[in-house]
Amino acid sequence: MIHELLIDQLAEEHALSLEGYEQLIAGRTPESAIRLADLARAECERVYGDVVYTRGLIEFTNYCKNDCLYCGIRSGNSECRRYRLTVEQIMQCADEGYDLGFRTFVLQGGEDPATTDEWLGAVVGMLKRAHPDCAVTLSVGERSRQSYARLREAGADRYLLRHETASPSHYRKLHPRSMSYDNRMRCLQDLRDLGYTVGVGFMVGSPFQTAADLAADLKFIEGFKPEMCGIGPFVPHHATPFSGFKGGTVELTCYLLSIIRLIQPNILLPATTALGTIDPEGRERGILSGANVVMPNLSPVEVRADYELYDNKICTGEEAAECRGCLGARMISIGRRLAVDRGDPK
Ligand code: SAM
Ligand code: FES
């Protein structure tokens, strides 16, 4: 009963109190999940129709100076086979992606000291000149305000930097002492000030995460109003300190996708690869819970398996065209279609 009231309030006001979010999460039932998903799907269709946006993901380096406890490409993982794509390889991935219908390219990588402003700015400039009708999204972690400003001047349109958790005490449990919650938040504010379209996000079911932590994530999203939000289940990686922890579930991830869609009806919300990894129909379930974006991989097949953030990552053996075709068919099967579009927020 309390649940129904909370759901009605969320759908009408696009906001709840911190306690309200916590109750909605901790007391969830299969019935409340269905009701939230129905409302979220309707809201998504009202804003975006039957269209699902695509982003071509180019994972261009797996070198990383950070040592996040959950991540398979952390600097402390000596098992990880490191690679860096050349400018030519990156441009080739983008050209192939363009022919397949991608109009957004996401350059993602670890925090690689070789990714200087000069080098990355030049790559962004080349991508924008080669494909002026495309958006370029960067996802290369924490940098200085000056660096973000230079990359924006070079032509970058969007930036994805998951906040990871909006609870400072939880943040400390997921990261080494060299990293801080305050710096993560400073980065997000700088990106916003500089005019980027900004994406935040977090893992669902990460070690030590409570319903109160998730409520803080939702309250943060409500206040920051990011244009995009990437959420996916935590999936353990065998060579990290968190190898023995349980992973997140499809059920809770989809529940949170629905809540986020209702908080901000026009938000860009991907059904992530991690969701597809823990359930063969995870991405379809994500879309049916309110997500409206998919981000297939355009990286060369020979390096895919090395960008191993977590175990059993899907699509490491498939060519870009195969993933595009596969996702297209998956979307048709649930009454959606992939757009050939930059996919800006409405
Ligand atoms: N270095 C950039 C950054 O920090 O934003 C981009 C790459 S980082 C590997 C991309 C995201 O992968 C992280 O923000 C994190 O949420 C997610 N990730 C890392 N390890 C994961 C795991 N074991 N399970 C699920 N997601 C994970
Ligand atoms: Fe890559 Fe299905 S999306 S094979």
PDB file of C-alpha atoms in Angstrom, residues 65 111 141-145 148 161 171 178-190:
ATOM      1  CA  LYS A  65      46.860   4.081 -13.468  1.00  0.00           C
ATOM      2  CA  GLU A 111      43.244   6.362 -17.156  1.00  0.00           C
ATOM      3  CA  GLY A 141      38.055   9.151 -16.284  1.00  0.00           C
ATOM      4  CA  GLU A 142      39.152  11.939 -13.979  1.00  0.00           C
ATOM      5  CA  ARG A 143      41.158  14.810 -15.470  1.00  0.00           C
ATOM      6  CA  SER A 144      41.801  18.452 -14.654  1.00  0.00           C
ATOM      7  CA  ARG A 145      39.315  21.157 -15.549  1.00  0.00           C
ATOM      8  CA  TYR A 148      38.330  18.846 -19.991  1.00  0.00           C
ATOM      9  CA  LEU A 161      31.965   9.587 -15.948  1.00  0.00           C
ATOM     10  CA  TYR A 171      33.029   5.279  -2.265  1.00  0.00           C
ATOM     11  CA  SER A 178      44.528   7.716  -3.869  1.00  0.00           C
ATOM     12  CA  MET A 179      41.029   8.328  -5.233  1.00  0.00           C
ATOM     13  CA  SER A 180      38.319  10.497  -3.708  1.00  0.00           C
ATOM     14  CA  TYR A 181      34.612  11.059  -3.913  1.00  0.00           C
ATOM     15  CA  ASP A 182      35.182  14.807  -3.824  1.00  0.00           C
ATOM     16  CA  ASN A 183      37.395  14.736  -6.895  1.00  0.00           C
ATOM     17  CA  ARG A 184      34.877  12.600  -8.790  1.00  0.00           C
ATOM     18  CA  MET A 185      32.167  15.165  -8.020  1.00  0.00           C
ATOM     19  CA  ARG A 186      34.502  18.062  -8.926  1.00  0.00           C
ATOM     20  CA  CYS A 187      35.063  16.432 -12.309  1.00  0.00           C
ATOM     21  CA  LEU A 188      31.327  16.099 -12.953  1.00  0.00           C
ATOM     22  CA  GLN A 189      30.727  19.728 -12.044  1.00  0.00           C
ATOM     23  CA  ASP A 190      33.579  20.888 -14.296  1.00  0.00           C
TER      24      ASP A 190
END
